[in-house]
Amino acid sequence: MNTVNGSSADGPTQESTKRLQAKKQTLDDAYAAPANFLEIDVGNAMTHGFARNRYTDYEIRLRTNLPIFKSKESSVRRRYSDFEWLRNELERDSKIVVPPLPGKAWKRQMPFRGDDGIFEEDFIEDRRKGLEAFVNKVAGHPLAQNERCLHMFLQEPVIDKNYVPGKIRNT
Amino acid sequence: MSFLGFRQTADIDVVLDCSDTRKLAEIKTEDGKKERHYLYYDGETVSGKVNVTLKKPGMKLEHQGIKVEFIGEIELFQDRGNHHEFTSLVKDLARPGDLLQNTSYSFEFVNVEKPYESYTGSNVRLRYFIRVTITRRLSDIVKDVEIIVHTLSSYPEVNSPIKMEVGIEDCLHIEFEYNKSKYHLKDVIVGKIYFLLVRIKIKHMEIAIIKRETTGIGQNTFNENETLAKYEIMDGAPVRGESIPIRLFLGGYDLTPTMKDINKKFSVRYYLNLVLVDEEERRYFKQQEIVLWRKGDKPRTRIQQQPQQTVEQKQKE
């Protein structure tokens, strides 16, 4: 009888409600804003230049509370080739699998088209969505966040393509 | 030469002693089906009767001897046909001669050592069986009867909790704790995850039980990982200071005890894999080995039964 009672006491009846003692969360922690805020919008597409030098660029607005970013809010203008530059830099240095870009549109740059080619509104909107998804994926990646090129792309007014690649350390 | 139709043949049946009281256990076969066989433990006596039934009454069966073997063997699927026997006991039941009628023989392997647990994996199989052979000049009549062996352990002396702080620098710091490092097969994993720093957007968190089967030795080792269970323990994004409780019942899964270097042929180990998935489907994980062991159901009554058996057998003799 004793063994039966003994085995059931450490058996399923007690185990099924068992928990480890948890530290109590402080109210500050419970109600403070989460520390993982990072939002990047790509929008406000504008076409600059004339004739053969025409290009479209986009506004990249970033809002965050991650300490790794120099400023909590920033806005820069970038064109598609800048995204390509960023992707190449990450591909080379960061050892992460970089997501693909929305794709180059060679065909749309051929002359004698019936529409506006790469300046067609639908195309720009599609590309904007793709770029937004790309930049959010990349900027949220813990390993990419250490790369200098990402911070330059997101927050410096001008990209210095002759920069010294490297990691930035959190201060 | 039985197809010629004139030679005598026989059916062999093996009836194990106390087969009505002995428990059955299930084991998966190679093709995933489940079979039930009698269950034995290390040190138990294996005894029973061999019944030889002649198919043609009135005709004699010439033979070169009848024997019964108790065999424990390991079969590695990468070199099939090469069975490694680690236990092999032989008893002769009959000298060369003729069988004129249905005959039954009793046999007994006393206190047989069965050091390992029966196991069927993806690359290896360990099994025990009783083989009866009627030796004949051209083709032997052979009958195999499989049994299952479970190895029991007593409660481990040292069973400290697993507690560890892990993370990605400046991104995610967590502290996890599992209440033990050794669990029996019907045990409950009680634990918690405590978040120290959360700078990524976590979508959910789960615990996976991974079985790793290692076969071969040296450079020829071959690993096979299998995720046996995925168990979600958190839905949504936590913040700093939050604790997530874990209670995972192992009884619901198809587990075996941890086996280490069985006869220097193979190992089976189990890992708890804690996985956090963020909004971009990136996965952050930490694997931790746990030791699984088989607890005896009623160790006390079993010990009492054994001496009784031996007494009975002695009386018979």
CSV table of C-alpha atoms in Angstrom, one decimal:
chain,number,residue,atom,x,y,z
A,1,MET,CA,0.0,0.0,0.0
A,2,ASN,CA,2.8,2.3,0.9
A,3,THR,CA,4.5,1.9,-2.4
A,4,VAL,CA,1.3,2.5,-4.3
A,5,ASN,CA,0.6,5.7,-2.4
A,6,GLY,CA,4.2,6.7,-2.8
A,7,SER,CA,4.3,6.2,-6.6
A,8,SER,CA,1.1,8.1,-7.2
A,9,ALA,CA,2.3,11.0,-5.1
A,10,ASP,CA,5.2,11.7,-7.4
A,11,GLY,CA,3.1,10.4,-10.3
A,12,PRO,CA,0.9,12.2,-12.7
A,13,THR,CA,-1.5,13.8,-10.2
A,14,GLN,CA,1.0,16.2,-8.8
A,15,GLU,CA,3.1,16.6,-11.9
A,16,SER,CA,0.1,17.7,-14.0
A,17,THR,CA,-0.1,21.0,-12.2
A,18,LYS,CA,3.5,21.6,-11.4
A,19,ARG,CA,5.3,24.8,-12.3
A,20,LEU,CA,8.6,26.3,-11.7
A,21,GLN,CA,8.7,29.4,-9.5
A,22,ALA,CA,8.8,32.4,-11.8
A,23,LYS,CA,10.2,35.8,-11.0
A,24,LYS,CA,7.5,38.4,-10.8
A,25,GLN,CA,7.6,40.9,-13.7
A,26,THR,CA,8.0,44.5,-12.5
A,27,LEU,CA,5.2,46.9,-13.5
A,28,ASP,CA,7.7,49.0,-15.3
A,29,ASP,CA,8.7,46.1,-17.6
A,30,ALA,CA,5.1,45.1,-18.0
A,31,TYR,CA,3.8,48.4,-19.2
A,32,ALA,CA,6.9,49.9,-20.8
A,33,ALA,CA,6.9,50.2,-24.6
A,34,PRO,CA,8.4,47.1,-26.2
A,35,ALA,CA,12.0,47.4,-27.0
A,36,ASN,CA,11.6,45.9,-30.5
A,37,PHE,CA,10.1,48.8,-32.4
A,38,LEU,CA,11.3,49.1,-35.9
A,39,GLU,CA,9.2,50.3,-38.8
A,40,ILE,CA,10.5,51.3,-42.3
A,41,ASP,CA,8.2,52.8,-44.9
A,42,VAL,CA,9.2,53.1,-48.5
A,43,GLY,CA,7.0,55.6,-50.3
A,44,ASN,CA,6.6,58.9,-51.9
A,45,ALA,CA,8.1,57.9,-55.3
A,46,MET,CA,9.3,60.7,-57.4
A,47,THR,CA,10.8,60.8,-60.9
A,48,HIS,CA,13.7,63.1,-61.5
A,49,GLY,CA,15.6,64.3,-64.5
A,50,PHE,CA,14.8,64.3,-68.2
A,51,ALA,CA,15.0,62.1,-71.2
A,52,ARG,CA,17.8,59.5,-70.9
A,53,ASN,CA,18.7,60.5,-67.3
A,54,ARG,CA,15.3,60.0,-65.9
A,55,TYR,CA,15.1,57.9,-62.7
A,56,THR,CA,12.7,57.3,-59.8
A,57,ASP,CA,13.6,57.4,-56.2
A,58,TYR,CA,11.7,56.6,-53.0
A,59,GLU,CA,11.6,58.1,-49.5
A,60,ILE,CA,12.8,55.7,-46.8
A,61,ARG,CA,11.3,56.6,-43.5
A,62,LEU,CA,12.6,54.8,-40.4
A,63,ARG,CA,11.2,54.9,-36.9
A,64,THR,CA,12.7,52.8,-34.2
A,65,ASN,CA,13.7,52.5,-30.6
A,66,LEU,CA,16.5,50.0,-31.1
A,67,PRO,CA,19.7,51.5,-29.6
A,68,ILE,CA,21.8,50.2,-32.5
A,69,PHE,CA,20.4,52.9,-34.8
A,70,LYS,CA,22.0,56.3,-34.5
A,71,SER,CA,18.8,58.3,-34.7
A,72,LYS,CA,15.3,57.2,-33.7
A,73,GLU,CA,13.8,58.7,-36.8
A,74,SER,CA,15.2,59.3,-40.2
A,75,SER,CA,14.2,59.9,-43.7
A,76,VAL,CA,16.4,59.5,-46.8
A,77,ARG,CA,15.8,59.2,-50.5
A,78,ARG,CA,17.1,56.2,-52.4
A,79,ARG,CA,16.8,54.8,-55.9
A,80,TYR,CA,16.7,51.2,-57.0
A,81,SER,CA,20.4,51.0,-57.8
A,82,ASP,CA,21.1,52.0,-54.1
A,83,PHE,CA,19.1,49.0,-53.0
A,84,GLU,CA,21.2,46.9,-55.3
A,85,TRP,CA,24.3,48.3,-53.8
A,86,LEU,CA,23.1,47.5,-50.3
A,87,ARG,CA,22.2,44.0,-51.3
A,88,ASN,CA,25.6,43.4,-52.8
A,89,GLU,CA,27.4,44.8,-49.8
A,90,LEU,CA,25.4,42.5,-47.4
A,91,GLU,CA,25.9,39.5,-49.7
A,92,ARG,CA,29.6,40.0,-49.6
A,93,ASP,CA,30.2,40.8,-45.9
A,94,SER,CA,27.4,39.8,-43.6
A,95,LYS,CA,27.3,36.0,-44.1
A,96,ILE,CA,23.5,36.2,-44.1
A,97,VAL,CA,21.2,34.9,-46.7
A,98,VAL,CA,20.0,38.2,-48.2
A,99,PRO,CA,16.4,38.2,-49.5
A,100,PRO,CA,15.9,38.9,-53.2
A,101,LEU,CA,15.0,42.4,-54.6
A,102,PRO,CA,11.8,42.9,-56.6
A,103,GLY,CA,13.8,42.4,-59.8
A,104,LYS,CA,15.3,44.4,-62.5
A,105,ALA,CA,13.1,45.5,-65.3
A,106,TRP,CA,15.3,45.3,-68.4
A,107,LYS,CA,12.4,44.9,-70.8
A,108,ARG,CA,10.7,48.0,-69.6
A,109,GLN,CA,13.7,50.0,-70.5
A,110,MET,CA,13.6,49.0,-74.2
A,111,PRO,CA,12.6,51.9,-76.5
A,112,PHE,CA,9.3,52.3,-78.5
A,113,ARG,CA,7.0,51.0,-75.8
A,114,GLY,CA,3.3,51.6,-75.8
A,115,ASP,CA,3.4,52.6,-72.2
A,116,ASP,CA,5.7,54.6,-69.9
A,117,GLY,CA,8.1,51.7,-69.4
A,118,ILE,CA,9.8,51.9,-66.0
A,119,PHE,CA,7.8,55.0,-65.2
A,120,GLU,CA,4.4,53.3,-65.4
A,121,GLU,CA,2.6,54.0,-62.1
A,122,ASP,CA,1.6,50.4,-61.5
A,123,PHE,CA,5.1,49.2,-62.0
A,124,ILE,CA,6.5,51.8,-59.5
A,125,GLU,CA,3.9,50.8,-57.0
A,126,ASP,CA,4.7,47.1,-57.3
A,127,ARG,CA,8.4,47.9,-57.0
A,128,ARG,CA,7.8,50.1,-54.0
A,129,LYS,CA,6.0,47.2,-52.2
A,130,GLY,CA,8.8,44.9,-53.0
A,131,LEU,CA,11.5,47.3,-51.8
A,132,GLU,CA,9.6,47.9,-48.6
A,133,ALA,CA,9.4,44.1,-47.9
A,134,PHE,CA,13.1,43.8,-48.7
A,135,VAL,CA,14.3,46.6,-46.5
A,136,ASN,CA,12.1,45.5,-43.6
A,137,LYS,CA,13.4,42.0,-43.8
A,138,VAL,CA,17.0,43.1,-43.9
A,139,ALA,CA,16.9,45.8,-41.3
A,140,GLY,CA,15.2,43.4,-38.8
A,141,HIS,CA,17.9,40.8,-39.1
A,142,PRO,CA,20.1,40.7,-36.0
A,143,LEU,CA,23.3,40.1,-38.0
A,144,ALA,CA,22.6,42.6,-40.7
A,145,GLN,CA,22.1,45.3,-38.0
A,146,ASN,CA,25.8,45.1,-37.2
A,147,GLU,CA,26.8,46.0,-40.8
A,148,ARG,CA,27.9,49.6,-41.5
A,149,CYS,CA,26.4,49.6,-45.0
A,150,LEU,CA,22.9,49.1,-43.6
A,151,HIS,CA,23.1,52.1,-41.4
A,152,MET,CA,24.6,54.2,-44.1
A,153,PHE,CA,21.8,53.2,-46.4
A,154,LEU,CA,19.1,53.9,-43.9
A,155,GLN,CA,20.3,56.9,-42.1
A,156,GLU,CA,23.1,58.8,-43.9
A,157,PRO,CA,21.8,61.5,-46.3
A,158,VAL,CA,24.3,60.4,-49.0
A,159,ILE,CA,25.7,56.9,-49.6
A,160,ASP,CA,29.5,57.0,-49.7
A,161,LYS,CA,30.3,54.1,-51.9
A,162,ASN,CA,34.0,54.3,-51.0
A,163,TYR,CA,33.2,53.7,-47.3
A,164,VAL,CA,35.2,51.3,-45.2
A,165,PRO,CA,33.0,48.2,-44.8
A,166,GLY,CA,32.8,46.8,-41.3
A,167,LYS,CA,30.7,46.2,-38.2
A,168,ILE,CA,29.4,48.9,-35.9
A,169,ARG,CA,29.3,48.1,-32.2
A,170,ASN,CA,26.5,49.1,-30.1
A,171,THR,CA,27.3,52.0,-27.7
B,1,MET,CA,12.7,-30.3,-51.5
B,2,SER,CA,9.3,-30.0,-50.1
B,3,PHE,CA,7.9,-29.0,-53.5
B,4,LEU,CA,8.5,-32.5,-54.7
B,5,GLY,CA,5.8,-33.4,-52.2
B,6,PHE,CA,7.2,-36.7,-50.9
B,7,ARG,CA,9.5,-35.6,-48.2
B,8,GLN,CA,8.4,-35.2,-44.6
B,9,THR,CA,8.2,-31.7,-43.3
B,10,ALA,CA,7.2,-30.3,-40.0
B,11,ASP,CA,5.8,-27.2,-38.3
B,12,ILE,CA,7.6,-25.7,-35.3
B,13,ASP,CA,5.8,-23.9,-32.6
B,14,VAL,CA,7.4,-22.2,-29.6
B,15,VAL,CA,5.3,-21.8,-26.5
B,16,LEU,CA,7.0,-19.7,-23.9
B,17,ASP,CA,6.4,-20.5,-20.2
B,18,CYS,CA,3.8,-18.4,-18.4
B,19,SER,CA,2.8,-16.9,-21.7
B,20,ASP,CA,-0.6,-16.2,-20.4
B,21,THR,CA,0.7,-14.1,-17.5
B,22,ARG,CA,3.6,-12.4,-19.2
B,23,LYS,CA,3.1,-8.9,-20.5
B,24,LEU,CA,3.3,-8.0,-24.2
B,25,ALA,CA,5.1,-5.0,-25.5
B,26,GLU,CA,4.8,-3.2,-28.8
B,27,ILE,CA,7.6,-2.5,-31.1
B,28,LYS,CA,7.7,-0.9,-34.5
B,29,THR,CA,9.0,-2.9,-37.4
B,30,GLU,CA,11.1,-1.6,-40.2
B,31,ASP,CA,8.1,-0.7,-42.3
B,32,GLY,CA,6.5,1.2,-39.5
B,33,LYS,CA,3.9,-1.5,-38.5
B,34,LYS,CA,3.5,-2.4,-34.9
B,35,GLU,CA,4.1,-5.8,-33.6
B,36,ARG,CA,3.4,-7.3,-30.2
B,37,HIS,CA,5.8,-9.8,-28.5
B,38,TYR,CA,6.4,-11.1,-25.1
B,39,LEU,CA,8.4,-8.8,-22.8
B,40,TYR,CA,11.5,-9.8,-20.9
B,41,TYR,CA,14.0,-8.1,-18.7
B,42,ASP,CA,17.7,-8.6,-18.1
B,43,GLY,CA,18.5,-11.6,-16.0
B,44,GLU,CA,15.2,-13.3,-16.5
B,45,THR,CA,15.0,-17.0,-17.4
B,46,VAL,CA,13.7,-17.7,-20.9
B,47,SER,CA,12.0,-21.1,-21.0
B,48,GLY,CA,9.3,-22.9,-22.9
B,49,LYS,CA,8.4,-25.7,-25.1
B,50,VAL,CA,9.1,-26.5,-28.7
B,51,ASN,CA,6.3,-28.4,-30.4
B,52,VAL,CA,7.2,-30.1,-33.6
B,53,THR,CA,4.1,-31.1,-35.6
B,54,LEU,CA,4.7,-33.5,-38.5
B,55,LYS,CA,2.7,-32.6,-41.6
B,56,LYS,CA,2.4,-36.1,-42.9
B,57,PRO,CA,1.3,-38.6,-40.3
B,58,GLY,CA,3.0,-42.0,-40.7
B,59,MET,CA,6.1,-40.8,-42.4
B,60,LYS,CA,9.3,-40.3,-40.5
B,61,LEU,CA,11.4,-37.1,-40.5
B,62,GLU,CA,15.1,-37.7,-40.7
B,63,HIS,CA,17.2,-35.0,-39.1
B,64,GLN,CA,20.7,-34.3,-38.2
B,65,GLY,CA,19.8,-32.8,-34.8
B,66,ILE,CA,17.4,-30.3,-33.3
B,67,LYS,CA,18.6,-27.3,-31.4
B,68,VAL,CA,17.2,-24.1,-29.9
B,69,GLU,CA,19.2,-20.8,-29.7
B,70,PHE,CA,18.7,-17.6,-27.9
B,71,ILE,CA,20.1,-14.8,-30.0
B,72,GLY,CA,20.5,-11.1,-29.4
B,73,GLU,CA,21.8,-9.2,-32.5
B,74,ILE,CA,22.4,-5.8,-33.9
B,75,GLU,CA,21.7,-5.2,-37.6
B,76,LEU,CA,23.1,-2.1,-39.2
B,77,PHE,CA,21.1,-1.3,-42.4
B,78,GLN,CA,24.2,0.2,-44.1
B,79,ASP,CA,25.7,-3.3,-44.2
B,80,ARG,CA,22.8,-5.6,-44.4
B,81,GLY,CA,23.3,-9.3,-44.1
B,82,ASN,CA,26.0,-8.5,-41.6
B,83,HIS,CA,24.4,-9.3,-38.2
B,84,HIS,CA,26.4,-8.7,-35.1
B,85,GLU,CA,25.5,-11.2,-32.4
B,86,PHE,CA,26.2,-10.1,-28.9
B,87,THR,CA,24.4,-12.9,-27.2
B,88,SER,CA,24.1,-16.4,-28.5
B,89,LEU,CA,23.1,-19.4,-26.4
B,90,VAL,CA,22.5,-22.9,-27.8
B,91,LYS,CA,20.7,-25.9,-26.4
B,92,ASP,CA,20.6,-29.2,-28.2
B,93,LEU,CA,17.1,-30.7,-28.0
B,94,ALA,CA,17.7,-33.9,-29.9
B,95,ARG,CA,20.5,-35.9,-31.4
B,96,PRO,CA,20.5,-36.9,-35.0
B,97,GLY,CA,17.8,-39.4,-35.7
B,98,ASP,CA,14.3,-39.8,-36.9
B,99,LEU,CA,11.1,-38.2,-35.8
B,100,LEU,CA,8.1,-40.6,-36.0
B,101,GLN,CA,5.4,-38.6,-34.3
B,102,ASN,CA,4.6,-35.1,-33.0
B,103,THR,CA,7.1,-34.3,-30.3
B,104,SER,CA,7.5,-31.5,-27.9
B,105,TYR,CA,10.7,-30.5,-26.1
B,106,SER,CA,11.1,-28.2,-23.2
B,107,PHE,CA,14.1,-25.8,-23.0
B,108,GLU,CA,15.4,-23.4,-20.5
B,109,PHE,CA,18.0,-20.6,-20.7
B,110,VAL,CA,18.6,-19.7,-17.1
B,111,ASN,CA,19.1,-16.1,-16.0
B,112,VAL,CA,19.9,-14.9,-19.5
B,113,GLU,CA,21.9,-11.7,-19.8
B,114,LYS,CA,20.0,-9.2,-21.9
B,115,PRO,CA,22.1,-6.1,-21.6
B,116,TYR,CA,20.4,-3.9,-24.2
B,117,GLU,CA,16.9,-2.8,-25.0
B,118,SER,CA,15.1,-3.9,-28.2
B,119,TYR,CA,15.2,-1.1,-30.7
B,120,THR,CA,14.1,-0.4,-34.3
B,121,GLY,CA,15.5,2.8,-35.7
B,122,SER,CA,15.9,4.2,-39.2
B,123,ASN,CA,19.4,2.7,-39.6
B,124,VAL,CA,19.8,0.1,-37.0
B,125,ARG,CA,17.8,-2.7,-35.3
B,126,LEU,CA,18.6,-4.5,-32.1
B,127,ARG,CA,16.5,-7.6,-31.5
B,128,TYR,CA,16.3,-10.8,-29.5
B,129,PHE,CA,14.7,-14.0,-30.7
B,130,ILE,CA,14.5,-17.7,-30.1
B,131,ARG,CA,15.5,-19.8,-33.1
B,132,VAL,CA,14.7,-23.5,-33.4
B,133,THR,CA,16.5,-25.4,-36.1
B,134,ILE,CA,15.8,-28.9,-37.3
B,135,THR,CA,19.0,-29.7,-39.2
B,136,ARG,CA,18.5,-31.8,-42.3
B,137,ARG,CA,20.8,-32.8,-45.1
B,138,LEU,CA,19.6,-30.3,-47.7
B,139,SER,CA,17.4,-27.6,-46.1
B,140,ASP,CA,17.0,-26.9,-42.5
B,141,ILE,CA,13.6,-26.2,-40.9
B,142,VAL,CA,14.0,-22.9,-39.0
B,143,LYS,CA,11.6,-21.0,-36.8
B,144,ASP,CA,12.3,-17.6,-35.2
B,145,VAL,CA,10.2,-16.3,-32.4
B,146,GLU,CA,11.0,-12.7,-31.5
B,147,ILE,CA,10.8,-11.3,-27.9
B,148,ILE,CA,11.2,-7.8,-26.7
B,149,VAL,CA,13.6,-6.7,-24.0
B,150,HIS,CA,13.2,-3.5,-21.9
B,151,THR,CA,16.1,-2.2,-19.8
B,152,LEU,CA,15.0,-0.7,-16.6
B,153,SER,CA,16.9,1.9,-14.6
B,154,SER,CA,16.4,3.1,-11.1
B,155,TYR,CA,16.0,6.7,-10.2
B,156,PRO,CA,19.2,8.5,-11.2
B,157,GLU,CA,21.3,9.7,-8.3
B,158,VAL,CA,22.2,13.0,-9.8
B,159,ASN,CA,19.4,14.8,-11.6
B,160,SER,CA,20.2,18.4,-11.6
B,161,PRO,CA,18.0,21.0,-13.4
B,162,ILE,CA,19.2,22.4,-16.7
B,163,LYS,CA,19.5,26.2,-16.4
B,164,MET,CA,21.2,28.4,-19.0
B,165,GLU,CA,21.3,32.0,-20.2
B,166,VAL,CA,21.6,32.2,-24.0
B,167,GLY,CA,20.9,34.8,-26.7
B,168,ILE,CA,22.1,37.0,-29.5
B,169,GLU,CA,24.2,39.9,-28.3
B,170,ASP,CA,22.1,43.1,-27.9
B,171,CYS,CA,19.1,41.4,-29.5
B,172,LEU,CA,17.6,38.6,-27.5
B,173,HIS,CA,18.6,37.3,-24.1
B,174,ILE,CA,16.7,34.5,-22.5
B,175,GLU,CA,17.2,32.3,-19.6
B,176,PHE,CA,15.7,28.8,-19.8
B,177,GLU,CA,15.3,26.2,-17.2
B,178,TYR,CA,14.1,22.6,-17.3
B,179,ASN,CA,13.5,20.9,-14.0
B,180,LYS,CA,15.7,17.9,-14.6
B,181,SER,CA,18.4,16.6,-17.0
B,182,LYS,CA,17.1,13.0,-16.9
B,183,TYR,CA,13.5,12.1,-17.5
B,184,HIS,CA,11.8,8.8,-17.5
B,185,LEU,CA,9.6,7.9,-20.5
B,186,LYS,CA,6.3,8.9,-18.9
B,187,ASP,CA,7.8,12.0,-17.2
B,188,VAL,CA,6.8,15.6,-17.4
B,189,ILE,CA,9.2,18.3,-18.5
B,190,VAL,CA,8.5,21.3,-16.3
B,191,GLY,CA,10.4,24.4,-17.1
B,192,LYS,CA,10.3,28.1,-17.9
B,193,ILE,CA,11.7,30.7,-20.3
B,194,TYR,CA,12.5,34.0,-18.8
B,195,PHE,CA,13.1,37.0,-21.1
B,196,LEU,CA,15.9,39.3,-20.2
B,197,LEU,CA,16.1,41.4,-23.4
B,198,VAL,CA,13.8,41.4,-26.4
B,199,ARG,CA,14.7,43.5,-29.4
B,200,ILE,CA,13.2,41.3,-32.1
B,201,LYS,CA,9.6,40.8,-32.9
B,202,ILE,CA,8.9,37.2,-31.8
B,203,LYS,CA,5.8,35.5,-33.3
B,204,HIS,CA,5.8,32.3,-31.4
B,205,MET,CA,8.0,29.8,-29.5
B,206,GLU,CA,8.0,26.1,-29.5
B,207,ILE,CA,9.9,23.1,-28.0
B,208,ALA,CA,10.8,20.2,-30.3
B,209,ILE,CA,12.0,16.8,-29.2
B,210,ILE,CA,14.7,15.6,-31.5
B,211,LYS,CA,16.0,12.0,-31.7
B,212,ARG,CA,19.5,11.6,-33.0
B,213,GLU,CA,20.5,8.1,-34.0
B,214,THR,CA,24.2,7.7,-34.6
B,215,THR,CA,25.5,4.5,-36.3
B,216,GLY,CA,28.9,3.3,-37.0
B,217,ILE,CA,32.2,4.3,-35.5
B,218,GLY,CA,35.1,6.6,-36.3
B,219,GLN,CA,34.9,8.2,-39.7
B,220,ASN,CA,32.0,6.1,-40.8
B,221,THR,CA,29.5,7.6,-38.3
B,222,PHE,CA,26.2,8.4,-39.7
B,223,ASN,CA,23.7,10.7,-38.0
B,224,GLU,CA,19.9,10.6,-38.5
B,225,ASN,CA,17.9,13.3,-36.9
B,226,GLU,CA,14.2,13.0,-36.4
B,227,THR,CA,11.8,15.6,-34.9
B,228,LEU,CA,9.4,13.6,-32.8
B,229,ALA,CA,7.3,16.4,-31.4
B,230,LYS,CA,6.7,20.1,-31.9
B,231,TYR,CA,5.1,21.7,-28.9
B,232,GLU,CA,4.1,25.3,-28.9
B,233,ILE,CA,4.8,27.1,-25.6
B,234,MET,CA,4.2,30.7,-26.5
B,235,ASP,CA,2.0,32.6,-28.9
B,236,GLY,CA,2.8,36.3,-29.4
B,237,ALA,CA,5.6,38.7,-28.6
B,238,PRO,CA,6.9,38.9,-25.0
B,239,VAL,CA,8.6,41.8,-23.3
B,240,ARG,CA,11.4,42.0,-20.8
B,241,GLY,CA,10.7,40.3,-17.5
B,242,GLU,CA,8.1,37.9,-18.8
B,243,SER,CA,8.2,34.2,-17.8
B,244,ILE,CA,6.7,31.5,-20.0
B,245,PRO,CA,5.9,28.2,-18.3
B,246,ILE,CA,6.6,24.9,-19.9
B,247,ARG,CA,4.8,21.6,-19.1
B,248,LEU,CA,5.4,18.9,-21.7
B,249,PHE,CA,4.2,15.4,-21.1
B,250,LEU,CA,6.5,12.8,-22.6
B,251,GLY,CA,4.0,10.0,-22.3
B,252,GLY,CA,2.3,11.1,-25.5
B,253,TYR,CA,5.3,10.5,-27.7
B,254,ASP,CA,7.0,7.4,-29.0
B,255,LEU,CA,10.2,7.5,-27.1
B,256,THR,CA,12.9,5.0,-26.2
B,257,PRO,CA,15.5,5.3,-23.5
B,258,THR,CA,18.7,7.1,-24.3
B,259,MET,CA,21.2,4.6,-25.5
B,260,LYS,CA,24.9,5.3,-25.5
B,261,ASP,CA,27.5,3.4,-27.5
B,262,ILE,CA,25.5,0.2,-27.6
B,263,ASN,CA,28.0,-2.5,-28.2
B,264,LYS,CA,30.1,0.2,-29.9
B,265,LYS,CA,27.7,0.1,-32.8
B,266,PHE,CA,25.1,2.8,-32.3
B,267,SER,CA,23.7,5.5,-30.0
B,268,VAL,CA,20.3,7.1,-29.6
B,269,ARG,CA,20.2,10.4,-27.9
B,270,TYR,CA,17.4,12.9,-27.3
B,271,TYR,CA,17.5,16.7,-27.4
B,272,LEU,CA,15.1,19.5,-26.5
B,273,ASN,CA,15.3,22.1,-29.1
B,274,LEU,CA,13.9,25.5,-28.1
B,275,VAL,CA,12.9,27.5,-31.1
B,276,LEU,CA,11.8,31.1,-31.3
B,277,VAL,CA,10.3,32.3,-34.6
B,278,ASP,CA,10.2,36.0,-35.5
B,279,GLU,CA,7.8,37.9,-37.8
B,280,GLU,CA,10.1,37.4,-40.8
B,281,GLU,CA,10.2,33.6,-40.1
B,282,ARG,CA,13.7,33.7,-38.8
B,283,ARG,CA,14.4,31.0,-36.3
B,284,TYR,CA,16.5,31.2,-33.2
B,285,PHE,CA,17.2,28.0,-31.4
B,286,LYS,CA,19.1,26.3,-28.6
B,287,GLN,CA,19.5,22.5,-28.3
B,288,GLN,CA,20.0,20.8,-25.1
B,289,GLU,CA,20.5,17.1,-24.5
B,290,ILE,CA,18.3,15.3,-22.1
B,291,VAL,CA,18.7,11.7,-20.9
B,292,LEU,CA,15.7,9.4,-21.1
B,293,TRP,CA,15.4,6.3,-19.0
B,294,ARG,CA,12.8,3.6,-18.5
B,295,LYS,CA,11.3,3.3,-15.1
B,296,GLY,CA,10.2,0.0,-13.8
B,297,ASP,CA,6.4,-0.3,-13.4
B,298,LYS,CA,6.4,-2.3,-10.2
B,299,PRO,CA,10.0,-3.2,-9.3
B,300,ARG,CA,9.1,-4.7,-6.0
B,301,THR,CA,6.5,-7.3,-7.2
B,302,ARG,CA,8.8,-8.3,-10.0
B,303,ILE,CA,11.6,-9.2,-7.7
B,304,GLN,CA,9.2,-11.2,-5.6
B,305,GLN,CA,8.0,-13.2,-8.6
B,306,GLN,CA,11.4,-14.3,-9.8
B,307,PRO,CA,12.5,-16.4,-6.8
B,308,GLN,CA,9.1,-18.1,-6.9
B,309,GLN,CA,9.6,-19.1,-10.5
B,310,THR,CA,13.0,-20.6,-9.8
B,311,VAL,CA,11.6,-22.6,-6.9
B,312,GLU,CA,8.9,-24.0,-9.1
B,313,GLN,CA,11.3,-25.0,-11.7
B,314,LYS,CA,13.5,-26.8,-9.3
B,315,GLN,CA,10.5,-28.7,-8.0
B,316,LYS,CA,9.8,-29.8,-11.6
B,317,GLU,CA,13.3,-31.0,-12.0
